[in-house]
XYZ file of C-alpha atoms in Angstrom:
688
model
C -114.884 -105.803 48.248
C -116.598 -108.814 49.234
C -114.455 -108.356 52.083
C -116.031 -105.453 53.067
C -119.859 -106.172 52.552
C -119.534 -109.236 54.578
C -117.703 -106.968 57.315
C -121.110 -104.755 57.218
C -123.271 -107.792 57.024
C -122.282 -109.651 59.575
C -121.321 -106.344 61.644
C -124.624 -104.974 61.615
C -124.980 -104.260 65.492
C -121.808 -102.893 65.556
C -122.107 -100.410 62.776
C -125.818 -99.583 63.834
C -124.027 -98.448 67.618
C -121.308 -97.017 66.123
C -123.244 -95.026 63.818
C -125.591 -93.697 66.797
C -122.204 -93.138 69.272
C -120.983 -90.405 66.660
C -124.165 -88.962 66.177
C -123.297 -87.407 69.214
C -119.645 -85.604 68.775
C -121.619 -84.672 65.224
C -124.366 -83.343 67.199
C -121.929 -81.063 69.136
C -120.383 -79.696 66.136
C -123.497 -78.994 64.480
C -124.232 -76.486 67.981
C -121.035 -75.010 67.729
C -120.547 -74.472 64.143
C -120.981 -70.745 63.516
C -123.202 -69.068 61.058
C -122.822 -66.028 58.832
C -125.582 -63.814 58.079
C -123.434 -61.276 56.078
C -123.121 -62.382 52.234
C -121.067 -59.319 51.749
C -118.585 -60.900 53.815
C -117.851 -63.383 51.198
C -116.538 -60.874 48.668
C -112.750 -61.608 48.263
C -110.063 -60.042 50.519
C -108.385 -58.205 47.756
C -111.251 -55.637 46.630
C -110.513 -52.440 47.009
C -114.527 -51.989 49.157
C -113.327 -54.880 51.133
C -110.116 -52.901 51.636
C -112.062 -49.934 52.563
C -113.924 -51.923 55.120
C -110.781 -53.231 56.503
C -109.671 -50.042 56.804
C -112.503 -48.721 58.965
C -112.526 -51.773 61.298
C -108.530 -52.177 61.818
C -107.897 -47.993 61.878
C -111.038 -46.845 63.377
C -112.521 -49.860 65.056
C -115.075 -49.158 63.271
C -116.726 -52.935 61.937
C -119.857 -51.540 61.411
C -122.333 -49.057 61.433
C -126.432 -48.454 62.552
C -128.079 -45.667 62.228
C -131.001 -44.962 65.529
C -134.248 -43.244 64.309
C -135.689 -41.335 67.125
C -139.130 -40.266 67.614
C -140.885 -37.348 69.773
C -137.984 -36.993 72.123
C -136.225 -33.759 72.992
C -132.159 -32.446 72.709
C -132.114 -34.134 76.286
C -133.228 -37.651 76.028
C -131.381 -38.117 72.760
C -128.183 -37.172 74.332
C -129.318 -38.896 77.198
C -129.944 -42.273 74.985
C -126.571 -41.802 73.294
C -125.226 -42.135 77.093
C -127.243 -45.676 77.117
C -125.957 -46.600 73.755
C -122.361 -46.187 74.679
C -122.711 -48.595 77.802
C -124.054 -50.998 75.443
C -121.189 -53.985 75.149
C -119.110 -53.678 71.794
C -120.517 -50.082 70.587
C -117.807 -47.970 69.901
C -118.898 -44.345 69.040
C -122.200 -43.018 69.169
C -122.420 -39.426 67.632
C -125.492 -36.634 66.080
C -125.840 -33.376 65.465
C -126.499 -32.450 69.176
C -122.987 -33.753 70.263
C -121.887 -30.637 67.616
C -124.800 -27.908 68.282
C -125.944 -28.774 71.747
C -128.765 -27.347 73.282
C -128.829 -23.905 71.981
C -128.334 -24.641 68.455
C -131.003 -25.078 65.714
C -130.058 -28.366 63.327
C -130.652 -25.434 60.841
C -127.618 -23.959 61.197
C -125.879 -27.016 59.531
C -125.885 -26.960 55.806
C -128.841 -27.520 53.957
C -128.931 -31.055 52.536
C -126.893 -32.100 55.829
C -129.863 -30.904 58.301
C -132.486 -32.566 55.923
C -130.810 -35.877 56.474
C -130.217 -35.897 60.371
C -133.368 -34.629 61.254
C -136.615 -34.509 60.214
C -140.492 -33.417 62.097
C -139.547 -35.056 65.341
C -137.772 -37.716 64.036
C -133.714 -37.169 64.351
C -131.092 -39.812 63.892
C -128.275 -40.607 65.710
C -124.770 -42.739 64.421
C -123.461 -45.747 66.442
C -120.756 -47.354 64.923
C -119.542 -51.179 66.061
C -115.617 -52.883 66.922
C -116.887 -55.348 65.824
C -118.002 -57.094 61.989
C -121.330 -56.338 60.523
C -122.096 -60.145 61.108
C -120.336 -60.897 64.247
C -121.939 -62.066 66.662
C -121.261 -59.486 69.395
C -122.695 -56.863 66.538
C -125.850 -58.658 66.383
C -126.612 -58.805 70.057
C -125.941 -55.478 70.608
C -128.495 -54.256 68.481
C -130.924 -56.254 69.887
C -129.989 -54.727 73.370
C -130.020 -51.363 71.501
C -133.933 -51.842 70.110
C -134.607 -52.549 73.860
C -133.829 -49.749 75.356
C -136.182 -47.583 74.278
C -139.835 -49.082 72.381
C -139.968 -45.635 70.132
C -136.534 -46.293 68.808
C -135.842 -47.714 65.239
C -132.451 -49.575 64.568
C -131.516 -49.068 60.429
C -128.269 -50.682 58.952
C -126.635 -53.720 57.764
C -126.314 -55.396 60.739
C -130.006 -54.445 61.793
C -130.786 -56.464 58.622
C -128.474 -59.152 59.537
C -130.181 -59.386 62.645
C -133.501 -60.080 61.070
C -131.815 -62.209 58.672
C -130.402 -64.456 61.588
C -133.689 -64.036 63.320
C -135.681 -65.352 60.774
C -133.627 -68.126 59.514
C -133.018 -69.534 62.827
C -137.204 -69.601 63.569
C -137.420 -71.174 60.300
C -134.367 -74.064 59.787
C -136.193 -76.422 61.569
C -139.236 -76.329 59.497
C -137.664 -77.010 56.416
C -136.476 -79.997 58.025
C -139.906 -80.959 58.705
C -141.633 -79.991 55.553
C -138.973 -81.734 53.689
C -139.423 -85.125 55.637
C -142.764 -84.792 55.687
C -143.420 -84.619 51.634
C -140.678 -87.456 51.013
C -142.113 -89.746 53.718
C -145.168 -89.256 51.656
C -143.848 -89.703 48.661
C -142.063 -92.631 49.534
C -144.880 -94.783 51.344
C -146.650 -94.590 47.886
C -143.449 -95.903 45.814
C -141.797 -98.336 47.933
C -143.096 -101.349 48.727
C -143.204 -101.438 52.830
C -144.201 -98.772 55.056
C -141.870 -99.142 57.679
C -138.958 -98.742 54.646
C -139.539 -95.076 54.266
C -138.339 -94.586 58.031
C -135.228 -96.301 57.781
C -134.507 -94.294 54.610
C -135.088 -91.254 56.120
C -133.132 -92.251 59.486
C -130.100 -93.218 57.590
C -130.223 -89.799 55.734
C -130.901 -88.045 59.025
C -127.847 -89.578 60.329
C -125.737 -88.689 57.377
C -127.136 -84.947 57.765
C -126.161 -84.945 61.150
C -122.516 -85.924 60.413
C -122.357 -82.976 57.172
C -124.020 -80.320 59.356
C -121.360 -81.617 62.557
C -118.332 -81.572 60.420
C -118.810 -78.009 59.704
C -116.954 -77.083 62.651
C -114.300 -77.641 61.059
C -114.933 -75.079 58.859
C -115.008 -72.442 60.942
C -118.199 -70.963 59.321
C -121.343 -71.426 57.339
C -123.606 -69.209 55.565
C -127.018 -69.014 56.861
C -127.744 -70.009 53.097
C -126.031 -73.328 53.145
C -127.601 -74.042 56.732
C -130.957 -73.694 55.478
C -130.500 -75.613 52.248
C -127.806 -78.235 53.167
C -130.365 -80.643 54.679
C -133.195 -80.839 52.196
C -130.541 -80.660 49.450
C -128.700 -83.742 51.103
C -132.331 -85.216 51.395
C -133.003 -84.815 47.637
C -130.194 -85.865 46.666
C -129.023 -88.917 48.469
C -131.974 -90.646 48.737
C -131.811 -92.543 45.484
C -129.048 -93.658 46.896
C -130.579 -95.882 49.398
C -133.564 -96.903 47.528
C -131.623 -98.513 44.472
C -129.494 -100.467 47.329
C -133.350 -101.341 48.971
C -134.510 -102.452 45.013
C -131.162 -104.381 45.124
C -131.631 -106.263 48.221
C -135.221 -107.602 47.393
C -134.299 -108.490 44.277
C -131.124 -110.595 45.523
C -133.511 -112.234 48.500
C -135.010 -113.908 45.854
C -131.777 -115.567 43.738
C -129.855 -116.286 47.113
C -130.120 -119.045 49.908
C -130.231 -116.197 53.152
C -130.673 -112.704 53.365
C -126.661 -111.902 54.506
C -125.774 -113.354 50.783
C -128.553 -111.269 49.411
C -127.370 -108.645 50.984
C -123.643 -109.008 50.238
C -124.671 -108.350 46.474
C -127.145 -105.789 47.169
C -124.409 -103.771 48.373
C -121.300 -104.675 46.130
C -123.746 -103.531 43.338
C -124.688 -100.426 44.963
C -121.083 -99.336 45.777
C -119.924 -99.972 41.614
C -123.180 -97.549 40.679
C -123.375 -95.100 43.761
C -119.908 -94.572 43.656
C -119.796 -93.614 40.238
C -123.172 -91.968 39.817
C -122.499 -89.902 42.905
C -119.031 -88.641 41.301
C -120.682 -86.490 38.982
C -122.809 -84.552 41.611
C -119.645 -84.163 43.998
C -117.790 -82.916 41.169
C -121.296 -80.570 40.102
C -121.460 -78.834 43.859
C -117.096 -78.926 44.011
C -117.727 -76.579 40.783
C -119.224 -74.165 42.954
C -115.618 -73.149 44.384
C -114.847 -71.488 41.197
C -116.708 -68.746 42.434
C -114.616 -65.896 43.418
C -117.655 -64.744 45.945
C -116.445 -67.426 48.621
C -119.986 -68.737 49.356
C -120.089 -70.230 46.523
C -116.951 -72.600 48.500
C -119.255 -72.522 51.406
C -122.119 -73.813 49.480
C -120.120 -76.632 47.352
C -117.663 -77.868 50.198
C -120.901 -78.460 52.536
C -123.565 -80.000 50.114
C -119.964 -82.539 48.297
C -119.758 -83.280 52.066
C -123.276 -84.836 52.096
C -123.336 -86.527 49.151
C -119.990 -88.369 50.497
C -121.182 -89.429 53.930
C -125.395 -90.367 52.092
C -122.474 -92.594 50.089
C -121.163 -93.661 53.047
C -124.258 -94.368 54.954
C -125.382 -96.185 51.777
C -123.382 -98.734 52.135
C -122.457 -99.282 55.815
C -125.669 -98.042 58.052
C -128.484 -98.734 55.962
C -127.993 -102.258 54.643
C -127.259 -102.802 58.685
C -130.569 -101.322 59.373
C -132.607 -103.140 56.789
C -131.130 -106.378 57.601
C -132.127 -105.975 61.366
C -135.512 -104.611 60.867
C -136.552 -107.146 58.078
C -139.331 -108.461 59.518
C -140.657 -105.630 60.137
C -140.577 -104.268 56.797
C -141.611 -107.887 55.551
C -145.322 -107.765 57.809
C -145.945 -104.054 56.354
C -145.354 -104.998 52.668
C -148.037 -103.359 49.983
C -148.217 -102.854 46.735
C -146.229 -99.450 45.290
C -148.505 -97.486 43.515
C -146.269 -95.854 41.063
C -147.490 -95.242 37.675
C -146.942 -97.315 34.640
C -144.947 -94.854 32.564
C -145.042 -97.614 29.220
C -146.836 -94.953 27.658
C -143.682 -92.826 27.306
C -142.124 -95.791 25.996
C -144.274 -96.323 23.156
C -145.036 -92.110 22.497
C -140.789 -91.815 22.221
C -140.316 -94.786 19.923
C -142.749 -93.759 17.630
C -142.785 -89.991 17.699
C -138.763 -89.412 18.365
C -138.075 -87.429 15.547
C -140.715 -84.911 16.899
C -139.599 -84.832 20.030
C -136.041 -84.245 18.375
C -137.065 -81.442 16.235
C -138.893 -79.749 19.611
C -135.756 -80.323 21.435
C -133.591 -78.481 18.156
C -136.652 -75.126 18.299
C -136.267 -75.063 22.139
C -132.672 -75.322 22.855
C -131.681 -71.529 21.620
C -135.111 -70.601 22.287
C -134.606 -71.659 26.031
C -131.195 -70.374 25.591
C -132.341 -66.484 25.095
C -135.058 -67.278 27.900
C -132.416 -67.870 30.596
C -130.069 -65.255 29.549
C -132.877 -62.860 29.609
C -133.744 -63.561 33.251
C -132.652 -60.675 35.752
C -131.245 -60.942 39.035
C -131.261 -58.508 41.721
C -128.571 -57.573 43.935
C -130.268 -55.564 46.870
C -129.763 -58.029 50.008
C -132.987 -56.633 52.104
C -135.345 -56.705 49.139
C -136.025 -60.707 49.676
C -136.809 -59.697 53.582
C -140.360 -59.592 54.221
C -141.521 -55.757 55.055
C -142.673 -56.730 58.570
C -138.970 -57.106 59.907
C -137.857 -54.157 62.251
C -134.638 -53.588 60.801
C -136.609 -53.085 56.902
C -139.190 -50.822 58.743
C -136.493 -48.552 59.813
C -134.290 -48.250 56.593
C -137.752 -47.866 54.681
C -138.262 -44.770 57.721
C -134.476 -43.610 56.417
C -136.021 -43.378 52.654
C -139.458 -42.239 53.105
C -138.689 -39.664 55.609
C -135.281 -38.830 55.465
C -134.644 -39.870 51.517
C -131.639 -41.487 52.866
C -131.723 -44.392 50.023
C -127.814 -45.291 49.465
C -125.770 -43.996 52.027
C -121.677 -44.586 50.909
C -118.396 -42.473 52.059
C -115.324 -41.752 50.699
C -111.484 -42.397 52.580
C -108.881 -39.790 51.526
C -105.591 -39.117 53.584
C -105.948 -36.747 56.544
C -103.870 -34.558 55.943
C -105.621 -33.879 52.263
C -105.591 -29.781 52.133
C -108.673 -28.695 53.820
C -109.550 -26.369 49.930
C -108.910 -29.856 48.456
C -111.018 -31.550 49.815
C -113.716 -29.167 49.232
C -112.804 -29.107 45.745
C -113.833 -32.408 45.628
C -116.790 -32.660 47.859
C -118.238 -29.511 45.129
C -117.406 -31.521 42.472
C -118.895 -34.359 44.147
C -122.029 -32.681 44.743
C -122.771 -31.668 40.916
C -122.873 -35.497 39.655
C -126.621 -36.813 39.229
C -128.232 -38.612 41.848
C -125.876 -36.950 44.909
C -128.206 -35.635 47.467
C -125.981 -34.922 50.626
C -121.983 -34.661 51.074
C -120.658 -34.234 54.632
C -117.032 -33.539 55.413
C -115.177 -31.626 58.379
C -114.189 -29.296 55.449
C -117.591 -28.883 54.496
C -118.957 -28.316 58.287
C -115.934 -25.914 58.604
C -116.498 -23.694 55.315
C -119.987 -23.532 57.351
C -118.728 -22.119 60.413
C -119.029 -25.110 62.061
C -115.290 -25.436 63.051
C -113.522 -28.726 64.485
C -113.012 -26.784 67.810
C -116.699 -27.342 67.829
C -116.353 -30.745 67.964
C -116.261 -33.670 70.423
C -113.439 -35.393 70.252
C -115.725 -38.265 69.823
C -117.034 -36.745 66.832
C -113.903 -36.123 65.035
C -112.882 -39.414 65.867
C -115.200 -41.251 63.849
C -114.280 -39.286 60.616
C -110.698 -38.315 61.058
C -108.391 -40.742 62.726
C -105.071 -38.753 61.541
C -104.522 -41.000 58.915
C -107.432 -41.095 57.631
C -110.476 -38.726 57.075
C -114.173 -39.887 55.883
C -116.476 -38.113 53.489
C -119.958 -39.199 53.482
C -122.674 -39.471 50.876
C -126.090 -40.057 49.760
C -127.303 -41.184 47.301
C -130.742 -41.127 45.873
C -130.204 -44.191 43.486
C -131.357 -47.880 44.772
C -128.421 -50.055 46.231
C -127.254 -52.295 43.513
C -128.644 -50.390 40.592
C -127.256 -49.318 37.305
C -127.851 -45.552 37.988
C -125.813 -45.952 41.300
C -123.287 -48.474 39.876
C -122.557 -45.832 37.765
C -122.562 -42.846 39.853
C -119.601 -44.845 42.270
C -117.442 -45.275 39.069
C -117.993 -41.384 38.675
C -117.016 -40.713 42.862
C -113.994 -43.079 42.668
C -112.899 -41.433 39.633
C -113.187 -37.668 41.175
C -111.682 -39.065 44.658
C -108.797 -40.763 43.325
C -107.714 -37.804 40.781
C -107.791 -35.687 44.476
C -105.811 -38.640 46.395
C -104.732 -41.680 44.224
C -105.030 -43.785 46.818
C -108.690 -42.620 47.712
C -111.124 -45.591 48.431
C -114.775 -45.508 47.701
C -116.629 -48.514 50.035
C -119.899 -48.850 52.261
C -122.852 -51.026 51.025
C -123.364 -49.904 47.383
C -119.931 -50.116 46.322
C -119.781 -53.598 48.183
C -122.697 -54.364 45.590
C -121.144 -52.918 42.825
C -118.462 -55.282 43.116
C -121.153 -58.165 44.102
C -122.261 -57.290 40.762
C -119.059 -57.404 38.774
C -118.028 -60.407 40.604
C -121.444 -62.293 40.699
C -121.422 -61.938 36.720
C -118.054 -63.230 35.586
C -118.911 -66.331 39.020
C -122.061 -67.029 36.883
C -119.831 -67.760 33.624
C -117.307 -69.827 35.204
C -119.007 -71.778 37.753
C -121.363 -73.449 34.737
C -118.718 -73.405 32.072
C -116.245 -75.674 34.873
C -119.531 -77.543 35.934
C -120.092 -78.895 32.354
C -116.149 -79.186 31.808
C -115.784 -81.437 35.122
C -119.147 -83.492 34.777
C -118.454 -83.937 31.405
C -114.364 -85.428 31.675
C -115.912 -88.347 34.164
C -118.399 -88.920 31.910
C -116.027 -90.090 29.481
C -114.622 -92.051 31.575
C -118.335 -93.360 33.282
C -119.747 -94.184 30.086
C -116.170 -94.695 27.723
C -117.674 -92.873 25.395
C -117.095 -89.447 23.317
C -120.816 -88.377 22.252
C -123.077 -89.523 24.718
C -121.304 -87.169 26.659
C -122.196 -84.318 24.812
C -125.713 -85.261 24.148
C -126.526 -86.117 27.995
C -124.817 -82.735 28.932
C -127.033 -81.022 26.218
C -130.061 -82.573 27.254
C -129.893 -81.567 31.059
C -128.246 -78.025 29.717
C -131.817 -77.799 28.314
C -133.302 -78.443 31.399
C -131.766 -76.080 33.065
C -132.040 -72.974 30.319
C -135.721 -74.367 30.714
C -135.656 -73.317 34.488
C -133.549 -70.647 34.483
C -136.001 -69.275 31.635
C -138.701 -69.140 33.605
C -138.289 -66.588 35.390
C -137.877 -64.042 32.363
C -141.146 -65.268 31.024
C -142.854 -64.623 34.073
C -141.459 -61.400 34.169
C -140.100 -61.794 37.859
C -136.158 -61.407 38.884
C -133.976 -63.646 41.520
C -131.601 -63.206 43.356
C -128.343 -63.168 42.109
C -126.960 -66.390 44.769
C -129.786 -68.372 43.009
C -129.242 -67.433 39.170
C -125.263 -68.535 40.230
C -126.139 -71.548 41.759
C -129.123 -73.262 40.102
C -127.443 -74.176 37.055
C -124.710 -76.088 38.789
C -126.640 -78.283 41.498
C -129.240 -79.101 38.737
C -126.554 -80.794 36.455
C -124.930 -82.503 38.980
C -127.717 -83.828 40.873
C -129.889 -84.735 37.737
C -127.277 -85.466 34.938
C -127.212 -89.041 36.995
C -130.822 -89.265 35.652
C -129.032 -89.628 31.777
C -126.152 -91.745 32.978
C -128.841 -94.552 34.134
C -130.808 -95.006 30.903
C -127.781 -94.616 28.946
C -125.400 -96.998 30.375
C -128.903 -99.591 29.984
C -128.274 -98.827 26.574
C -125.052 -99.091 25.970
C -125.335 -102.766 27.850
C -127.787 -103.960 25.281
C -125.932 -102.677 22.006
C -122.772 -103.607 23.429
C -124.559 -107.237 23.875
C -125.833 -107.245 20.087
C -129.326 -105.537 20.575
C -130.218 -103.249 17.678
C -131.214 -99.436 18.828
C -134.799 -99.941 19.348
C -134.557 -102.949 21.759
C -131.947 -101.009 23.379
C -133.540 -97.874 24.177
C -137.094 -99.924 24.696
C -135.154 -101.868 27.249
C -132.690 -98.893 28.762
C -136.900 -97.095 29.198
C -138.216 -99.928 30.796
C -135.552 -100.449 33.523
C -134.789 -96.602 34.352
C -138.306 -94.604 33.925
C -139.573 -95.870 37.403
C -136.868 -95.245 39.326
C -136.023 -91.629 37.461
C -139.552 -91.009 38.721
C -139.133 -92.046 41.989
C -135.764 -90.195 41.988
C -137.002 -86.687 41.138
C -140.567 -86.606 42.771
C -137.834 -87.196 46.556
C -135.887 -84.745 44.855
C -139.005 -82.720 44.318
C -140.235 -83.503 47.657
C -137.748 -82.545 49.507
C -136.969 -79.199 48.089
C -141.029 -78.031 46.979
C -142.239 -77.750 50.409
C -139.361 -75.517 52.132
C -139.803 -73.210 48.659
C -143.337 -72.531 49.727
C -143.021 -72.039 53.294
C -139.774 -69.549 53.256
C -140.416 -66.161 53.903
C -136.903 -65.511 53.088
C -137.275 -64.869 49.370
C -133.157 -66.297 49.320
C -134.358 -69.652 50.048
C -137.655 -69.811 48.848
C -136.171 -68.810 45.216
C -133.246 -71.532 45.775
C -135.793 -74.362 46.565
C -138.601 -73.733 44.234
C -135.992 -73.227 41.561
C -134.291 -76.756 42.353
C -137.835 -78.511 42.784
C -139.105 -77.260 39.842
C -135.498 -78.314 37.913
C -135.968 -81.716 39.324
C -139.221 -82.420 37.505
C -138.518 -80.343 34.586
C -135.211 -82.822 34.208
C -137.291 -85.978 34.388
C -139.238 -84.626 31.855
C -136.552 -83.671 29.721
C -134.529 -87.217 30.564
C -137.778 -89.296 29.891
C -138.304 -87.564 26.188
C -135.597 -86.102 25.168
C -132.955 -88.679 26.198
C -134.127 -91.813 24.103
C -135.070 -89.308 21.247
C -130.896 -88.223 20.955
C -130.033 -92.335 21.607
C -131.792 -93.255 18.433
C -131.339 -90.407 16.098
C -127.775 -90.198 17.129
C -126.919 -94.246 17.800
C -124.352 -94.682 14.522
C -122.146 -91.469 16.392
C -122.652 -93.054 19.897
C -121.279 -96.527 18.732
C -118.904 -95.461 16.796
C -117.571 -93.153 19.001
C -117.745 -95.446 22.142
C -115.829 -98.373 22.852
C -116.691 -101.600 22.874
C -118.328 -101.801 19.711
C -116.337 -102.476 17.072
C -115.049 -105.505 17.292
C -119.012 -106.695 17.782
C -119.816 -105.047 14.084
C -122.198 -102.587 15.417
């Protein structure tokens, strides 16, 4: 280790040069990393609805759908518009009722439930299919191109809202970083003893962030959620590593003859402490990889990399920067304005039994509250209402009463009589608003011979045929999920290989998988962090007590939406607990490590807890405040509820964990001191 430390301090200029040069390929990697804006695509490929999507993509060459809403256009103008849409790259098929009826026949010739879904007053619908997937760049460009063909048209569907998501995410992401950096800079200016050090801290983390985002190129793609929160989370989680090294350097400067030797000692101590504490944070993020929804792997791997890069730059680049700019640091020195937190120690030492009573009563209550917090799964619900795709979807709901369209894939050779019987049964289900199939149209006198090949190819490719449905129920609701289950049962009674697919069924699978993921991720993160703490603290009881303390903070954080009567995005409900545990368990470890040191050295429990609080409270305060600052601004600024909620809950969780560790953790140490000393290594031989 000494060799490594000396290599860093003596080769500081070389390290700075290498780190700056590595920014070039990292920046290129960042720019060329594909961003996925479609959360549905992270569903497991073996889910039946995803198999349905695969059939549509491979067998029908229909990777995505969109609905074009025309306003005050004649039949001729609509058919001309269809021809223009067909010329857009990656558009596969385009069709409307006028391709079947032509100029002569009125829409009223269609079955009434179908007629009401294709024309309303002066508005008409055109169905467009795309060769590529919903979130593919080519599909999004095609949707954008279609929107520009005529001012009076609107484009609805998942690809349209995905385009909205992409545009708003790309327009805001830079501001996320600017806000996070600005707020962190304010905190660091106040809490550190130099006006220049904060710039070095943020510059160092900025390099680590670019390395992390650039290396995402090797993952193939990342989600827009990961892109939006990765930088601010990495900033908040790894900031305290740099602060720790800086404080160590300032201390050793008073103990050693020159700055190089002081930094050698600071790096050595930082590596021992930071590598140990960062392991729990990395483990917490990697627990997200147990999610069946592979979005968890996306977030987990990127954030785990981010922490690793943060540790790497803290023990290499940051020491080099501090040594090079030490004269400026000295000239810009000022008095830190961190408040005196000794009143917390006095309160806890005097009232720890009361604090513990509050904990014992509050734990089950907060657990109940967080278990009652409700999530929403409708991916468009968290988007601003002014977006064009959201507006178009609202027109479909309000004017055409198309709330949740989906479809059934059945064997193309199924007898027309059986298809009609199946559709009639489905029509009788509560909430079904419309069904459409070739067999149903034929029974109304509109035969296959009357249909253009393009229209027939959209719904029957010789191997599968598509039956369209429209439900009155909103996507991702219990009513729609129950209806889909009944539709599937009926369809499979006629064709055992039938598949119910579309946005509604996909969201139904999302609900089921997310519920399982919530349980798996939380239990895995607790288990992994617990095992790591066993080795770090060399204690059986302490990991239990400290995890309980942080889980209490998590329960409070997750229970607040229930108490406020609000719903949160389902992704937030899955990832918040794991992120908060991994990022803030270090607060508890920092305090308990000092406590163990004093107790094993012969000090009594009050002395050990008192010294531990003196040594850790200010560090915990600064770290939590930086974590809060890095995320709270994004939570307030973002217009996407998914991003806003995640960042707001993370920022709130940092403060709750800080208060929790400041009061609950030392109270647990005092009350369970005997248990701890008898279940931890290094006590019995000292007679503790």
